[in-house]
mmCIF file of C-alpha atoms and ligand atoms in Angstrom:
data_model
loop_
_atom_site.group_PDB
_atom_site.id
_atom_site.type_symbol
_atom_site.label_atom_id
_atom_site.label_comp_id
_atom_site.label_asym_id
_atom_site.label_seq_id
_atom_site.Cartn_x
_atom_site.Cartn_y
_atom_site.Cartn_z
ATOM 1 C CA MET A 1 -56.846 32.042 35.413
ATOM 2 C CA TYR A 2 -55.571 33.914 38.223
ATOM 3 C CA THR A 3 -57.141 37.910 39.600
ATOM 4 C CA GLU A 4 -55.034 40.939 39.742
ATOM 5 C CA LYS A 5 -54.711 41.500 42.644
ATOM 6 C CA VAL A 6 -53.124 37.653 43.299
ATOM 7 C CA MET A 7 -50.067 37.978 39.688
ATOM 8 C CA ASP A 8 -49.064 41.564 42.194
ATOM 9 C CA HIS A 9 -48.915 39.522 45.691
ATOM 10 C CA PHE A 10 -47.544 36.832 43.730
ATOM 11 C CA GLU A 11 -44.982 38.697 42.017
ATOM 12 C CA ASN A 12 -44.499 41.095 44.438
ATOM 13 C CA PRO A 13 -44.930 39.351 47.987
ATOM 14 C CA ARG A 14 -45.512 41.238 51.400
ATOM 15 C CA ASN A 15 -43.745 40.445 54.123
ATOM 16 C CA SER A 16 -41.703 37.480 52.347
ATOM 17 C CA GLY A 17 -38.597 36.619 54.698
ATOM 18 C CA GLU A 18 -36.828 35.164 57.869
ATOM 19 C CA ILE A 19 -37.881 37.468 61.604
ATOM 20 C CA GLU A 20 -34.605 36.635 63.638
ATOM 21 C CA ASN A 21 -35.363 35.109 67.807
ATOM 22 C CA ALA A 22 -39.735 35.405 66.405
ATOM 23 C CA SER A 23 -41.192 35.496 69.034
ATOM 24 C CA GLY A 24 -43.608 32.515 68.067
ATOM 25 C CA VAL A 25 -42.512 30.669 64.821
ATOM 26 C CA GLY A 26 -45.538 27.907 63.217
ATOM 27 C CA GLU A 27 -44.802 25.234 60.296
ATOM 28 C CA VAL A 28 -47.758 23.661 58.760
ATOM 29 C CA GLY A 29 -46.559 21.424 55.968
ATOM 30 C CA ASN A 30 -49.638 20.488 53.340
ATOM 31 C CA ALA A 31 -50.353 16.851 53.070
ATOM 32 C CA LYS A 32 -51.815 17.603 48.787
ATOM 33 C CA CYS A 33 -48.575 18.633 47.612
ATOM 34 C CA GLY A 34 -46.021 18.490 49.838
ATOM 35 C CA ASP A 35 -45.027 21.635 50.710
ATOM 36 C CA ILE A 36 -43.978 24.176 52.764
ATOM 37 C CA MET A 37 -44.761 27.489 55.029
ATOM 38 C CA ARG A 38 -42.618 28.742 58.330
ATOM 39 C CA MET A 39 -44.117 31.842 59.181
ATOM 40 C CA TYR A 40 -42.270 34.145 62.140
ATOM 41 C CA LEU A 41 -43.560 37.039 64.467
ATOM 42 C CA GLU A 42 -43.049 39.371 66.352
ATOM 43 C CA VAL A 43 -45.537 40.133 69.202
ATOM 44 C CA GLU A 44 -45.397 42.965 72.040
ATOM 45 C CA ASP A 45 -48.116 43.633 73.904
ATOM 46 C CA GLY A 46 -50.602 40.787 72.974
ATOM 47 C CA ILE A 47 -49.641 42.858 69.577
ATOM 48 C CA ILE A 48 -48.754 40.992 65.858
ATOM 49 C CA LYS A 49 -45.982 44.141 65.307
ATOM 50 C CA ASP A 50 -43.477 42.719 62.405
ATOM 51 C CA VAL A 51 -45.311 38.544 60.855
ATOM 52 C CA LYS A 52 -42.422 36.948 58.224
ATOM 53 C CA PHE A 53 -43.598 34.240 55.932
ATOM 54 C CA LYS A 54 -41.649 31.689 53.872
ATOM 55 C CA THR A 55 -42.309 29.386 51.783
ATOM 56 C CA PHE A 56 -41.534 26.403 49.373
ATOM 57 C CA GLY A 57 -45.027 26.400 47.725
ATOM 58 C CA CYS A 58 -46.443 28.106 44.851
ATOM 59 C CA GLY A 59 -47.931 31.074 43.403
ATOM 60 C CA ALA A 60 -51.135 30.643 45.238
ATOM 61 C CA ALA A 61 -49.821 30.058 48.554
ATOM 62 C CA VAL A 62 -47.158 33.147 48.741
ATOM 63 C CA ALA A 63 -50.259 34.920 46.676
ATOM 64 C CA THR A 64 -52.692 34.161 50.346
ATOM 65 C CA SER A 65 -49.412 34.391 52.636
ATOM 66 C CA SER A 66 -48.532 37.640 51.300
ATOM 67 C CA MET A 67 -52.560 38.715 52.337
ATOM 68 C CA ALA A 68 -52.744 37.311 55.275
ATOM 69 C CA THR A 69 -49.857 38.276 56.351
ATOM 70 C CA GLU A 70 -50.570 42.165 55.759
ATOM 71 C CA LEU A 71 -54.160 41.084 57.064
ATOM 72 C CA ILE A 72 -52.923 40.427 60.551
ATOM 73 C CA LYS A 73 -49.916 42.970 60.916
ATOM 74 C CA GLY A 74 -50.611 45.507 63.772
ATOM 75 C CA LYS A 75 -54.201 43.091 64.761
ATOM 76 C CA THR A 76 -54.062 41.221 68.290
ATOM 77 C CA LEU A 77 -53.833 37.394 68.879
ATOM 78 C CA GLU A 78 -56.863 37.430 69.299
ATOM 79 C CA GLU A 79 -58.890 39.027 66.307
ATOM 80 C CA ALA A 80 -55.242 37.387 64.366
ATOM 81 C CA GLU A 81 -56.443 33.544 65.638
ATOM 82 C CA LYS A 82 -59.629 34.524 63.883
ATOM 83 C CA ILE A 83 -58.298 35.454 59.758
ATOM 84 C CA THR A 84 -59.185 32.150 57.927
ATOM 85 C CA ASN A 85 -58.255 31.389 54.794
ATOM 86 C CA LYS A 86 -62.079 31.575 53.203
ATOM 87 C CA LYS A 87 -61.429 35.632 54.621
ATOM 88 C CA VAL A 88 -58.116 35.806 52.941
ATOM 89 C CA VAL A 89 -59.529 34.178 49.307
ATOM 90 C CA GLU A 90 -62.020 36.220 49.823
ATOM 91 C CA GLU A 91 -59.897 39.449 49.837
ATOM 92 C CA LEU A 92 -57.435 37.765 46.794
ATOM 93 C CA GLY A 93 -60.604 38.167 44.639
ATOM 94 C CA GLY A 94 -61.221 34.094 44.338
ATOM 95 C CA LEU A 95 -59.021 32.164 43.384
ATOM 96 C CA PRO A 96 -59.428 28.176 40.956
ATOM 97 C CA SER A 97 -60.572 25.822 43.976
ATOM 98 C CA GLU A 98 -57.941 23.305 42.715
ATOM 99 C CA LYS A 99 -55.303 25.780 44.416
ATOM 100 C CA ILE A 100 -57.374 26.328 47.198
ATOM 101 C CA HIS A 101 -55.571 23.756 49.718
ATOM 102 C CA CYS A 102 -52.415 25.935 49.160
ATOM 103 C CA SER A 103 -54.518 29.234 50.794
ATOM 104 C CA VAL A 104 -54.890 26.834 53.935
ATOM 105 C CA LEU A 105 -51.045 26.135 54.418
ATOM 106 C CA ALA A 106 -51.138 30.477 55.287
ATOM 107 C CA GLU A 107 -53.664 30.058 57.797
ATOM 108 C CA GLU A 108 -52.644 27.073 59.760
ATOM 109 C CA ALA A 109 -49.239 28.422 59.737
ATOM 110 C CA ILE A 110 -50.447 31.413 61.225
ATOM 111 C CA ARG A 111 -51.910 29.884 64.039
ATOM 112 C CA ALA A 112 -48.973 26.928 65.425
ATOM 113 C CA ALA A 113 -47.301 30.389 65.110
ATOM 114 C CA ILE A 114 -49.630 31.831 67.866
ATOM 115 C CA LYS A 115 -49.177 28.276 69.472
ATOM 116 C CA ASP A 116 -45.542 28.235 69.517
ATOM 117 C CA TYR A 117 -45.860 31.981 70.889
ATOM 118 C CA ARG A 118 -48.429 30.929 74.132
ATOM 119 C CA GLU A 119 -45.748 28.575 75.251
ATOM 120 C CA LYS A 120 -43.201 30.037 75.377
ATOM 121 C CA GLU A 121 -44.579 32.574 77.449
ATOM 122 C CA MET B 1 -36.118 18.121 52.692
ATOM 123 C CA TYR B 2 -34.564 20.028 49.969
ATOM 124 C CA THR B 3 -30.791 20.465 48.908
ATOM 125 C CA GLU B 4 -28.095 22.741 48.692
ATOM 126 C CA LYS B 5 -28.228 23.527 44.727
ATOM 127 C CA VAL B 6 -32.382 22.638 44.382
ATOM 128 C CA MET B 7 -32.660 25.986 47.329
ATOM 129 C CA ASP B 8 -29.578 27.566 46.217
ATOM 130 C CA HIS B 9 -32.246 27.786 42.122
ATOM 131 C CA PHE B 10 -35.710 27.963 44.137
ATOM 132 C CA GLU B 11 -33.766 31.559 46.153
ATOM 133 C CA ASN B 12 -31.876 32.683 43.232
ATOM 134 C CA PRO B 13 -33.681 31.656 39.577
ATOM 135 C CA ARG B 14 -31.549 31.237 37.168
ATOM 136 C CA ASN B 15 -33.400 33.082 33.491
ATOM 137 C CA SER B 16 -36.222 33.513 35.099
ATOM 138 C CA GLY B 17 -38.643 35.942 32.794
ATOM 139 C CA GLU B 18 -40.020 35.779 29.547
ATOM 140 C CA ILE B 19 -39.096 37.130 26.124
ATOM 141 C CA GLU B 20 -41.007 39.125 23.850
ATOM 142 C CA ASN B 21 -41.053 38.008 20.344
ATOM 143 C CA ALA B 22 -40.283 34.730 21.077
ATOM 144 C CA SER B 23 -38.553 31.836 18.738
ATOM 145 C CA GLY B 24 -40.710 29.722 19.993
ATOM 146 C CA VAL B 25 -43.018 29.618 23.294
ATOM 147 C CA GLY B 26 -44.459 26.491 25.661
ATOM 148 C CA GLU B 27 -47.276 26.332 27.616
ATOM 149 C CA VAL B 28 -47.426 22.910 29.593
ATOM 150 C CA GLY B 29 -50.735 23.116 32.952
ATOM 151 C CA ASN B 30 -49.976 20.183 35.719
ATOM 152 C CA ALA B 31 -53.185 18.080 35.732
ATOM 153 C CA LYS B 32 -51.827 16.980 39.767
ATOM 154 C CA CYS B 33 -51.636 20.375 41.828
ATOM 155 C CA GLY B 34 -52.969 22.597 38.099
ATOM 156 C CA ASP B 35 -50.092 25.036 38.035
ATOM 157 C CA ILE B 36 -48.964 26.366 35.001
ATOM 158 C CA MET B 37 -45.106 27.046 33.512
ATOM 159 C CA ARG B 38 -44.275 29.227 29.798
ATOM 160 C CA MET B 39 -40.396 28.382 28.240
ATOM 161 C CA TYR B 40 -39.521 30.556 26.012
ATOM 162 C CA LEU B 41 -37.036 30.105 23.615
ATOM 163 C CA GLU B 42 -34.996 32.699 20.943
ATOM 164 C CA VAL B 43 -33.569 30.041 18.521
ATOM 165 C CA GLU B 44 -30.040 30.835 15.873
ATOM 166 C CA ASP B 45 -29.498 29.420 13.455
ATOM 167 C CA GLY B 46 -30.778 25.475 15.183
ATOM 168 C CA ILE B 47 -28.903 26.730 18.562
ATOM 169 C CA ILE B 48 -30.963 28.441 21.526
ATOM 170 C CA LYS B 49 -29.283 31.410 21.839
ATOM 171 C CA ASP B 50 -31.725 32.631 25.092
ATOM 172 C CA VAL B 51 -34.279 30.581 26.923
ATOM 173 C CA LYS B 52 -36.727 32.295 29.486
ATOM 174 C CA PHE B 53 -39.180 30.392 32.205
ATOM 175 C CA LYS B 54 -41.945 31.790 34.126
ATOM 176 C CA THR B 55 -44.677 30.028 36.445
ATOM 177 C CA PHE B 56 -46.723 29.989 38.921
ATOM 178 C CA GLY B 57 -45.241 26.658 40.282
ATOM 179 C CA CYS B 58 -43.613 25.767 43.172
ATOM 180 C CA GLY B 59 -40.486 25.674 44.547
ATOM 181 C CA ALA B 60 -39.911 22.114 43.069
ATOM 182 C CA ALA B 61 -41.005 23.833 39.764
ATOM 183 C CA VAL B 62 -38.986 26.741 39.839
ATOM 184 C CA ALA B 63 -35.324 25.211 41.310
ATOM 185 C CA THR B 64 -36.431 22.122 37.883
ATOM 186 C CA SER B 65 -36.662 25.020 35.793
ATOM 187 C CA SER B 66 -34.115 27.085 36.154
ATOM 188 C CA MET B 67 -31.427 24.511 36.225
ATOM 189 C CA ALA B 68 -32.829 23.066 33.098
ATOM 190 C CA THR B 69 -33.102 26.820 31.930
ATOM 191 C CA GLU B 70 -29.018 25.774 32.148
ATOM 192 C CA LEU B 71 -28.573 23.274 30.385
ATOM 193 C CA ILE B 72 -29.663 23.721 27.309
ATOM 194 C CA LYS B 73 -29.375 27.684 26.655
ATOM 195 C CA GLY B 74 -26.756 27.206 23.722
ATOM 196 C CA LYS B 75 -27.080 24.216 22.959
ATOM 197 C CA THR B 76 -28.539 23.064 19.721
ATOM 198 C CA LEU B 77 -32.910 21.949 19.785
ATOM 199 C CA GLU B 78 -31.402 18.676 19.153
ATOM 200 C CA GLU B 79 -29.642 18.382 22.221
ATOM 201 C CA ALA B 80 -32.377 20.443 23.807
ATOM 202 C CA GLU B 81 -34.952 17.123 23.078
ATOM 203 C CA LYS B 82 -33.074 15.210 25.182
ATOM 204 C CA ILE B 83 -33.186 16.798 28.424
ATOM 205 C CA THR B 84 -35.288 14.541 30.973
ATOM 206 C CA ASN B 85 -36.178 15.718 33.984
ATOM 207 C CA LYS B 86 -35.020 12.398 35.456
ATOM 208 C CA LYS B 87 -31.562 14.529 34.699
ATOM 209 C CA VAL B 88 -32.440 17.921 35.833
ATOM 210 C CA VAL B 89 -33.568 16.105 38.934
ATOM 211 C CA GLU B 90 -29.934 14.528 39.024
ATOM 212 C CA GLU B 91 -28.260 17.621 38.655
ATOM 213 C CA LEU B 92 -30.230 19.213 41.663
ATOM 214 C CA GLY B 93 -29.082 16.134 43.519
ATOM 215 C CA GLY B 94 -32.090 14.898 43.849
ATOM 216 C CA LEU B 95 -35.843 16.199 44.797
ATOM 217 C CA PRO B 96 -38.156 14.324 47.587
ATOM 218 C CA SER B 97 -40.286 11.456 45.858
ATOM 219 C CA GLU B 98 -43.674 13.692 46.001
ATOM 220 C CA LYS B 99 -42.391 17.033 44.513
ATOM 221 C CA ILE B 100 -41.124 14.696 41.494
ATOM 222 C CA HIS B 101 -43.996 15.920 39.578
ATOM 223 C CA CYS B 102 -43.266 19.496 39.668
ATOM 224 C CA SER B 103 -39.930 18.361 37.823
ATOM 225 C CA VAL B 104 -42.090 16.988 34.627
ATOM 226 C CA LEU B 105 -43.014 21.043 33.449
ATOM 227 C CA ALA B 106 -39.546 21.815 32.743
ATOM 228 C CA GLU B 107 -39.370 19.365 30.200
ATOM 229 C CA GLU B 108 -42.874 19.006 28.802
ATOM 230 C CA ALA B 109 -42.321 23.449 28.056
ATOM 231 C CA ILE B 110 -39.420 22.656 26.351
ATOM 232 C CA ARG B 111 -40.074 20.791 24.054
ATOM 233 C CA ALA B 112 -43.214 22.204 23.849
ATOM 234 C CA ALA B 113 -41.558 25.167 22.827
ATOM 235 C CA ILE B 114 -39.417 23.695 20.185
ATOM 236 C CA LYS B 115 -42.315 22.792 19.222
ATOM 237 C CA ASP B 116 -43.584 25.854 19.173
ATOM 238 C CA TYR B 117 -40.594 27.077 16.902
ATOM 239 C CA ARG B 118 -41.120 24.511 14.310
ATOM 240 C CA GLU B 119 -44.226 24.737 13.547
ATOM 241 C CA LYS B 120 -44.087 28.952 12.972
ATOM 242 C CA GLU B 121 -40.840 27.649 10.660
HETATM 243 S S1 FES C 1 -49.320 23.020 44.870
HETATM 244 FE FE1 FES C 1 -48.565 23.659 47.285
HETATM 245 S S2 FES C 1 -48.498 25.326 47.627
HETATM 246 FE FE2 FES C 1 -49.844 25.360 46.434
#
């Protein structure tokens, strides 16, 4: 049902946790399942120096967030904004169709965190 | 949104893992969100000596399974069969209504594992 990459990111999530005094924080909810995702960014000179996520969501939400944080770490804000849930799912080797809605959380949370950072600037 | 007890069982799940050569294994799926729950029992003289669970489900599924395993450990099979998801949710101090369906997984997985054990006997 799940690829090895999905199981790996689920069982050993990268960048899970919180950042104190983060430059930007994005929190989004999933209307379909009621789960929540929070994304923390540390931005320096337009570059994402660090990123952490916290979620109450399912394994698919954990795996996609873990992968998404790896994809945006070290990137510019403009590059990070271009990351789509489709790209993240591709990198994981796919997800069952009924779990695609979970992967949207990471994309939305990253955008919300970037928006929060820009508003604070 | 979530009680302290829910967050505690989510962040420090009790009895998470697998049991090799378990006396009974129950696997159930959640039609609503596509998640899976697996419950492993070690039974001796009609008593649940050990129990472990594994899930890809969300925080509510993790917290309710964790609590459910604590409630049935050391109990007889007959006692364990009487555990309902309502009881588990009560012990956790409640869950948001849209997450109640996640708590059903633990109850169903326990019953499936007991059934599996009895069939093997
Ligand atoms: S079911 Fe809620 S995030 Fe996957």
